């Protein structure tokens, strides 16, 4: 239930703060205390800010007092939730918050995950110290090891409420975020490997004259024979998994023409290896 509405406040974005909890000016803390039946404020307050243009932000306060008459917000948090410095908004406070049983979060980027990868348990511990409330889709920073800042996104929470409070008993699950390009590279390498291993045993015939390009130059008729290409029927190409304009390597299955058994024996006696004739050509289907 929200109360304390109608109080106009100013937001000041500050550097050097190391928490997602905001700091409230003393006059605002006193005003909020007067609205409480007991005169005391709970350890964590959920603050709702609404700008005149309709923008809305959810923040948490845990007792810190600002040095000015404005609400002070850590620069990193302000960037995550797109809260501009100098924002003028109406403030309301939720005195009763639903406590979260569990929260699932994931690093905002692959770079954030690489910083966190070996210390996911540290994030689970730190979030309870630096973050008071969360909601689905919320982006927020955590300050780890005194100098590393890792940004997260809330994936889900239980129970499913608009805003839930993190308490010592809340279970926090951190999901990994792997680099997509690495996964795509592995897929690409696997695809290339499959292409390299694709083989087919086909009978090759010499192209006839209809594939000879004829033209005249200075009154002399010339003919250019199509070379470095293999023409395959579309059905054969589909059956053997060859694609149009695919670069392939062909090699003869039988012995090269003109090489006799006597020549083979002579080469073997002299220790000379008989090279296997291969050629790279383009497939036309």
C-alpha positions as a LaTeX table, in Angstrom:
\begin{tabular}{lrrr}
\hline
Residue & $x$ (\AA) & $y$ (\AA) & $z$ (\AA) \\
\hline
Unk1 & 0.00 & 0.00 & 0.00 \\
Unk2 & 1.47 & 3.36 & $-0.99$ \\
Unk3 & 1.41 & 6.50 & 1.11 \\
Unk4 & 3.27 & 9.76 & 1.33 \\
Unk5 & 2.11 & 10.72 & $-2.15$ \\
Unk6 & 2.11 & 14.32 & $-3.29$ \\
Unk7 & 5.62 & 15.14 & $-2.04$ \\
Unk8 & 7.64 & 16.74 & $-4.79$ \\
Unk9 & 11.30 & 15.70 & $-4.78$ \\
Unk10 & 14.40 & 16.29 & $-6.85$ \\
Unk11 & 16.82 & 13.56 & $-7.90$ \\
Unk12 & 20.56 & 14.08 & $-7.82$ \\
Unk13 & 22.84 & 11.51 & $-9.45$ \\
Unk14 & 26.08 & 11.10 & $-7.48$ \\
Unk15 & 29.34 & 9.31 & $-8.12$ \\
Unk16 & 31.18 & 7.25 & $-5.56$ \\
Unk17 & 28.09 & 5.59 & $-4.09$ \\
Unk18 & 28.42 & 1.81 & $-3.93$ \\
Unk19 & 24.87 & 0.64 & $-3.36$ \\
Unk20 & 21.50 & 0.55 & $-5.07$ \\
Unk21 & 19.94 & 2.06 & $-1.94$ \\
Unk22 & 19.27 & 5.78 & $-2.28$ \\
Unk23 & 19.91 & 8.51 & 0.28 \\
Unk24 & 17.03 & 10.76 & 1.38 \\
Unk25 & 17.29 & 14.36 & 2.64 \\
Unk26 & 16.69 & 14.84 & 6.36 \\
Unk27 & 13.52 & 16.88 & 5.91 \\
Unk28 & 12.01 & 14.07 & 3.82 \\
Unk29 & 12.99 & 11.41 & 6.38 \\
Unk30 & 11.28 & 13.45 & 9.11 \\
Unk31 & 8.17 & 13.93 & 6.97 \\
Unk32 & 7.93 & 10.20 & 6.28 \\
Unk33 & 8.40 & 9.40 & 9.97 \\
Unk34 & 5.40 & 11.57 & 10.82 \\
Unk35 & 3.23 & 9.53 & 8.45 \\
Unk36 & 4.07 & 6.31 & 10.31 \\
Unk37 & 1.67 & 5.29 & 13.08 \\
Unk38 & 4.56 & 4.29 & 15.35 \\
Unk39 & 6.80 & 7.15 & 14.31 \\
Unk40 & 9.43 & 4.68 & 13.13 \\
Unk41 & 10.29 & 3.68 & 9.59 \\
Unk42 & 10.94 & 0.08 & 8.51 \\
Unk43 & 14.51 & $-1.04$ & 7.67 \\
Unk44 & 13.73 & $-0.88$ & 3.95 \\
Unk45 & 11.33 & 1.47 & 2.18 \\
Unk46 & 10.20 & 1.06 & $-1.41$ \\
Unk47 & 9.96 & 4.47 & $-3.09$ \\
Unk48 & 7.87 & 5.14 & $-6.15$ \\
Unk49 & 8.80 & 8.18 & $-8.26$ \\
Unk50 & 6.48 & 9.52 & $-10.95$ \\
Unk51 & 7.53 & 12.30 & $-13.29$ \\
Unk52 & 5.05 & 14.69 & $-14.88$ \\
Unk53 & 5.72 & 13.18 & $-18.30$ \\
Unk54 & 4.60 & 9.76 & $-17.00$ \\
Unk55 & 7.98 & 8.12 & $-16.40$ \\
Unk56 & 8.14 & 5.95 & $-13.28$ \\
Unk57 & 10.98 & 4.52 & $-11.17$ \\
Unk58 & 11.09 & 2.15 & $-8.19$ \\
Unk59 & 13.85 & 2.76 & $-5.64$ \\
Unk60 & 14.79 & 1.49 & $-2.17$ \\
Unk61 & 15.95 & 3.33 & 0.96 \\
Unk62 & 17.54 & 1.77 & 4.06 \\
Unk63 & 18.35 & 4.73 & 6.32 \\
Unk64 & 21.02 & 6.77 & 4.51 \\
Unk65 & 20.74 & 10.58 & 4.64 \\
Unk66 & 21.79 & 12.73 & 1.70 \\
Unk67 & 24.02 & 15.80 & 1.97 \\
Unk68 & 21.54 & 17.94 & 0.07 \\
Unk69 & 17.81 & 18.48 & $-0.15$ \\
Unk70 & 17.58 & 16.01 & $-3.05$ \\
Unk71 & 17.31 & 12.24 & $-3.28$ \\
Unk72 & 20.79 & 10.97 & $-4.10$ \\
Unk73 & 21.10 & 8.00 & $-6.47$ \\
Unk74 & 24.28 & 6.15 & $-7.43$ \\
Unk75 & 25.38 & 7.05 & $-10.94$ \\
Unk76 & 25.59 & 3.40 & $-12.04$ \\
Unk77 & 22.05 & 2.66 & $-10.85$ \\
Unk78 & 20.69 & 5.83 & $-12.48$ \\
Unk79 & 22.22 & 4.73 & $-15.78$ \\
Unk80 & 20.71 & 1.25 & $-15.46$ \\
Unk81 & 17.17 & 2.50 & $-14.84$ \\
Unk82 & 17.44 & 5.59 & $-17.08$ \\
Unk83 & 16.86 & 8.10 & $-14.28$ \\
Unk84 & 18.20 & 11.53 & $-15.36$ \\
Unk85 & 20.00 & 13.86 & $-12.99$ \\
Unk86 & 17.79 & 16.74 & $-11.83$ \\
Unk87 & 14.52 & 14.86 & $-12.35$ \\
Unk88 & 11.55 & 16.40 & $-10.52$ \\
Unk89 & 9.00 & 13.77 & $-9.48$ \\
Unk90 & 6.18 & 12.98 & $-7.07$ \\
Unk91 & 7.12 & 10.54 & $-4.31$ \\
Unk92 & 5.04 & 7.80 & $-2.74$ \\
Unk93 & 6.12 & 5.08 & $-0.30$ \\
Unk94 & 5.01 & 1.45 & $-0.04$ \\
Unk95 & 4.98 & 0.54 & 3.66 \\
Unk96 & 4.08 & $-3.12$ & 3.07 \\
Unk97 & 6.26 & $-5.13$ & 0.71 \\
Unk98 & 5.96 & $-8.73$ & $-0.42$ \\
Unk99 & 9.09 & $-10.65$ & 0.52 \\
Unk100 & 10.69 & $-12.60$ & $-2.28$ \\
Unk101 & 11.09 & $-16.35$ & $-1.82$ \\
Unk102 & 13.39 & $-16.60$ & $-4.84$ \\
Unk103 & 14.80 & $-14.37$ & $-7.55$ \\
Unk104 & 16.44 & $-15.36$ & $-10.84$ \\
Unk105 & 18.95 & $-12.93$ & $-12.34$ \\
Unk106 & 21.41 & $-13.02$ & $-15.22$ \\
Unk107 & 24.39 & $-10.84$ & $-16.19$ \\
Unk108 & 23.40 & $-8.03$ & $-18.53$ \\
Unk109 & 26.18 & $-8.80$ & $-21.02$ \\
Unk110 & 28.76 & $-11.46$ & $-21.82$ \\
Unk111 & 31.45 & $-9.15$ & $-20.44$ \\
Unk112 & 29.61 & $-9.00$ & $-17.11$ \\
Unk113 & 29.46 & $-12.80$ & $-17.00$ \\
Unk114 & 33.18 & $-13.13$ & $-17.67$ \\
Unk115 & 33.89 & $-10.93$ & $-14.64$ \\
Unk116 & 31.46 & $-12.92$ & $-12.51$ \\
Unk117 & 31.94 & $-16.44$ & $-13.90$ \\
Unk118 & 34.16 & $-17.80$ & $-11.12$ \\
Unk119 & 32.40 & $-15.83$ & $-8.36$ \\
Unk120 & 28.66 & $-16.34$ & $-8.86$ \\
Unk121 & 28.27 & $-17.08$ & $-5.14$ \\
Unk122 & 29.67 & $-13.62$ & $-4.38$ \\
Unk123 & 26.84 & $-12.02$ & $-6.36$ \\
Unk124 & 24.24 & $-13.99$ & $-4.40$ \\
Unk125 & 25.72 & $-12.69$ & $-1.15$ \\
Unk126 & 26.28 & $-9.11$ & $-2.34$ \\
Unk127 & 22.83 & $-8.56$ & $-3.82$ \\
Unk128 & 21.22 & $-8.88$ & $-0.39$ \\
Unk129 & 23.56 & $-6.18$ & 0.95 \\
Unk130 & 23.31 & $-3.71$ & $-1.93$ \\
Unk131 & 19.81 & $-4.16$ & $-3.38$ \\
Unk132 & 16.57 & $-3.81$ & $-1.43$ \\
Unk133 & 13.83 & $-4.33$ & $-3.99$ \\
Unk134 & 13.60 & $-5.86$ & $-7.46$ \\
Unk135 & 11.04 & $-6.32$ & $-10.19$ \\
Unk136 & 10.98 & $-8.38$ & $-13.38$ \\
Unk137 & 13.07 & $-6.78$ & $-16.11$ \\
Unk138 & 14.93 & $-4.51$ & $-13.68$ \\
Unk139 & 18.53 & $-3.72$ & $-14.60$ \\
Unk140 & 20.85 & $-2.98$ & $-11.71$ \\
Unk141 & 24.57 & $-2.88$ & $-10.82$ \\
Unk142 & 26.51 & $-4.75$ & $-8.13$ \\
Unk143 & 29.85 & $-3.62$ & $-6.74$ \\
Unk144 & 32.10 & $-6.67$ & $-6.30$ \\
Unk145 & 35.57 & $-6.99$ & $-4.76$ \\
Unk146 & 35.75 & $-3.30$ & $-4.08$ \\
Unk147 & 36.33 & $-2.29$ & $-7.72$ \\
Unk148 & 34.42 & $-4.50$ & $-10.20$ \\
Unk149 & 30.94 & $-3.38$ & $-11.25$ \\
Unk150 & 28.73 & $-6.08$ & $-12.77$ \\
Unk151 & 25.30 & $-5.32$ & $-14.21$ \\
Unk152 & 22.38 & $-7.73$ & $-13.96$ \\
Unk153 & 18.81 & $-8.12$ & $-15.20$ \\
Unk154 & 16.03 & $-9.66$ & $-13.12$ \\
Unk155 & 14.57 & $-12.59$ & $-15.07$ \\
Unk156 & 11.83 & $-13.62$ & $-12.64$ \\
Unk157 & 10.79 & $-13.56$ & $-8.99$ \\
Unk158 & 8.61 & $-15.65$ & $-6.71$ \\
Unk159 & 5.97 & $-14.76$ & $-5.79$ \\
Unk160 & 5.21 & $-12.89$ & $-8.99$ \\
Unk161 & 4.53 & $-9.32$ & $-7.87$ \\
Unk162 & 5.24 & $-5.95$ & $-9.43$ \\
Unk163 & 7.90 & $-5.25$ & $-6.76$ \\
Unk164 & 9.34 & $-7.66$ & $-4.17$ \\
Unk165 & 11.73 & $-7.14$ & $-1.27$ \\
Unk166 & 14.97 & $-9.07$ & $-0.94$ \\
Unk167 & 15.48 & $-10.51$ & 2.55 \\
Unk168 & 18.16 & $-12.79$ & 4.07 \\
Unk169 & 16.06 & $-15.88$ & 3.28 \\
Unk170 & 15.59 & $-15.02$ & $-0.41$ \\
Unk171 & 17.11 & $-17.60$ & $-2.75$ \\
Unk172 & 19.07 & $-15.92$ & $-5.55$ \\
Unk173 & 19.85 & $-17.90$ & $-8.73$ \\
Unk174 & 22.42 & $-16.52$ & $-11.19$ \\
Unk175 & 22.09 & $-17.77$ & $-14.78$ \\
Unk176 & 25.18 & $-17.78$ & $-17.04$ \\
Unk177 & 25.42 & $-15.69$ & $-20.20$ \\
Unk178 & 27.78 & $-17.19$ & $-22.79$ \\
Unk179 & 29.11 & $-15.33$ & $-25.79$ \\
Unk180 & 26.90 & $-16.01$ & $-28.83$ \\
Unk181 & 29.73 & $-15.63$ & $-31.33$ \\
Unk182 & 31.67 & $-18.46$ & $-29.68$ \\
Unk183 & 28.67 & $-20.76$ & $-30.02$ \\
Unk184 & 28.18 & $-19.68$ & $-33.62$ \\
Unk185 & 31.87 & $-20.28$ & $-34.37$ \\
Unk186 & 31.57 & $-23.84$ & $-33.05$ \\
Unk187 & 28.51 & $-24.40$ & $-35.25$ \\
Unk188 & 30.33 & $-22.94$ & $-38.26$ \\
Unk189 & 33.39 & $-25.13$ & $-37.67$ \\
Unk190 & 31.15 & $-28.18$ & $-37.40$ \\
Unk191 & 29.41 & $-27.23$ & $-40.65$ \\
Unk192 & 32.74 & $-26.77$ & $-42.45$ \\
Unk193 & 33.93 & $-30.12$ & $-41.13$ \\
Unk194 & 30.83 & $-31.78$ & $-42.53$ \\
Unk195 & 31.44 & $-30.13$ & $-45.89$ \\
Unk196 & 35.05 & $-31.30$ & $-45.97$ \\
Unk197 & 34.04 & $-34.86$ & $-45.15$ \\
Unk198 & 31.35 & $-35.00$ & $-47.86$ \\
Unk199 & 32.54 & $-37.31$ & $-50.64$ \\
Unk200 & 30.97 & $-38.81$ & $-53.74$ \\
Unk201 & 32.21 & $-41.35$ & $-56.28$ \\
Unk202 & 31.10 & $-40.16$ & $-59.73$ \\
Unk203 & 32.01 & $-40.99$ & $-63.31$ \\
Unk204 & 33.55 & $-38.01$ & $-65.12$ \\
Unk205 & 33.13 & $-37.41$ & $-68.85$ \\
Unk206 & 34.86 & $-34.82$ & $-70.97$ \\
Unk207 & 32.63 & $-31.91$ & $-71.97$ \\
Unk208 & 31.52 & $-31.86$ & $-75.61$ \\
Unk209 & 31.80 & $-28.95$ & $-78.01$ \\
Unk210 & 28.60 & $-27.26$ & $-76.90$ \\
Unk211 & 30.49 & $-25.99$ & $-73.83$ \\
Unk212 & 33.15 & $-24.34$ & $-75.99$ \\
Unk213 & 32.92 & $-20.55$ & $-76.21$ \\
Unk214 & 33.67 & $-19.46$ & $-79.77$ \\
Unk215 & 34.52 & $-15.96$ & $-80.94$ \\
Unk216 & 36.46 & $-14.24$ & $-83.72$ \\
Unk217 & 39.51 & $-12.09$ & $-83.23$ \\
Unk218 & 41.05 & $-10.30$ & $-86.22$ \\
Unk219 & 39.23 & $-12.63$ & $-88.57$ \\
Unk220 & 40.41 & $-15.79$ & $-86.81$ \\
Unk221 & 37.84 & $-18.04$ & $-85.12$ \\
Unk222 & 38.93 & $-19.05$ & $-81.61$ \\
Unk223 & 37.37 & $-21.47$ & $-79.13$ \\
Unk224 & 37.77 & $-21.47$ & $-75.36$ \\
Unk225 & 36.98 & $-24.72$ & $-73.58$ \\
Unk226 & 35.22 & $-24.52$ & $-70.20$ \\
Unk227 & 37.71 & $-25.73$ & $-67.58$ \\
Unk228 & 37.96 & $-25.97$ & $-63.81$ \\
Unk229 & 34.24 & $-26.71$ & $-63.59$ \\
Unk230 & 32.13 & $-29.81$ & $-63.09$ \\
Unk231 & 28.58 & $-30.03$ & $-64.45$ \\
Unk232 & 26.33 & $-32.19$ & $-62.27$ \\
Unk233 & 22.67 & $-33.02$ & $-62.75$ \\
Unk234 & 20.51 & $-31.33$ & $-60.06$ \\
Unk235 & 19.22 & $-34.72$ & $-58.83$ \\
Unk236 & 22.76 & $-36.01$ & $-58.44$ \\
Unk237 & 23.81 & $-32.83$ & $-56.66$ \\
Unk238 & 20.91 & $-33.12$ & $-54.22$ \\
Unk239 & 21.68 & $-36.78$ & $-53.54$ \\
Unk240 & 25.37 & $-36.09$ & $-52.89$ \\
Unk241 & 24.79 & $-32.83$ & $-50.96$ \\
Unk242 & 26.67 & $-30.64$ & $-53.44$ \\
Unk243 & 25.52 & $-27.07$ & $-53.99$ \\
Unk244 & 25.68 & $-24.79$ & $-57.01$ \\
Unk245 & 28.97 & $-22.84$ & $-57.26$ \\
Unk246 & 30.45 & $-24.93$ & $-54.44$ \\
Unk247 & 34.23 & $-25.31$ & $-54.53$ \\
Unk248 & 35.25 & $-28.98$ & $-54.46$ \\
Unk249 & 38.38 & $-31.05$ & $-54.93$ \\
Unk250 & 38.34 & $-33.89$ & $-57.46$ \\
Unk251 & 40.84 & $-36.73$ & $-57.69$ \\
Unk252 & 41.03 & $-39.77$ & $-59.92$ \\
Unk253 & 39.99 & $-43.08$ & $-58.42$ \\
Unk254 & 41.88 & $-45.14$ & $-61.04$ \\
Unk255 & 45.53 & $-44.80$ & $-62.04$ \\
Unk256 & 46.42 & $-41.74$ & $-64.17$ \\
Unk257 & 46.29 & $-42.47$ & $-67.89$ \\
Unk258 & 49.64 & $-43.32$ & $-69.41$ \\
Unk259 & 51.19 & $-44.61$ & $-66.22$ \\
Unk260 & 51.95 & $-48.32$ & $-66.73$ \\
Unk261 & 52.53 & $-50.94$ & $-64.13$ \\
Unk262 & 56.15 & $-50.99$ & $-65.21$ \\
Unk263 & 56.41 & $-47.29$ & $-64.53$ \\
Unk264 & 54.88 & $-47.78$ & $-61.09$ \\
Unk265 & 57.38 & $-50.49$ & $-60.24$ \\
Unk266 & 60.27 & $-48.37$ & $-61.44$ \\
Unk267 & 59.11 & $-45.48$ & $-59.31$ \\
Unk268 & 58.73 & $-47.67$ & $-56.25$ \\
Unk269 & 62.22 & $-49.15$ & $-56.70$ \\
Unk270 & 63.73 & $-45.68$ & $-56.84$ \\
Unk271 & 61.76 & $-44.61$ & $-53.77$ \\
Unk272 & 59.77 & $-42.01$ & $-55.70$ \\
Unk273 & 56.16 & $-41.52$ & $-54.56$ \\
Unk274 & 53.56 & $-41.35$ & $-57.29$ \\
Unk275 & 51.51 & $-38.20$ & $-56.63$ \\
Unk276 & 47.75 & $-38.40$ & $-56.56$ \\
Unk277 & 46.32 & $-36.01$ & $-59.12$ \\
Unk278 & 43.84 & $-33.55$ & $-57.61$ \\
Unk279 & 42.23 & $-30.34$ & $-58.84$ \\
Unk280 & 39.91 & $-27.77$ & $-57.30$ \\
Unk281 & 36.87 & $-27.00$ & $-59.43$ \\
Unk282 & 33.50 & $-25.26$ & $-59.15$ \\
Unk283 & 30.27 & $-27.27$ & $-59.21$ \\
Unk284 & 27.44 & $-26.20$ & $-61.55$ \\
Unk285 & 24.08 & $-27.88$ & $-60.96$ \\
\hline
\end{tabular}
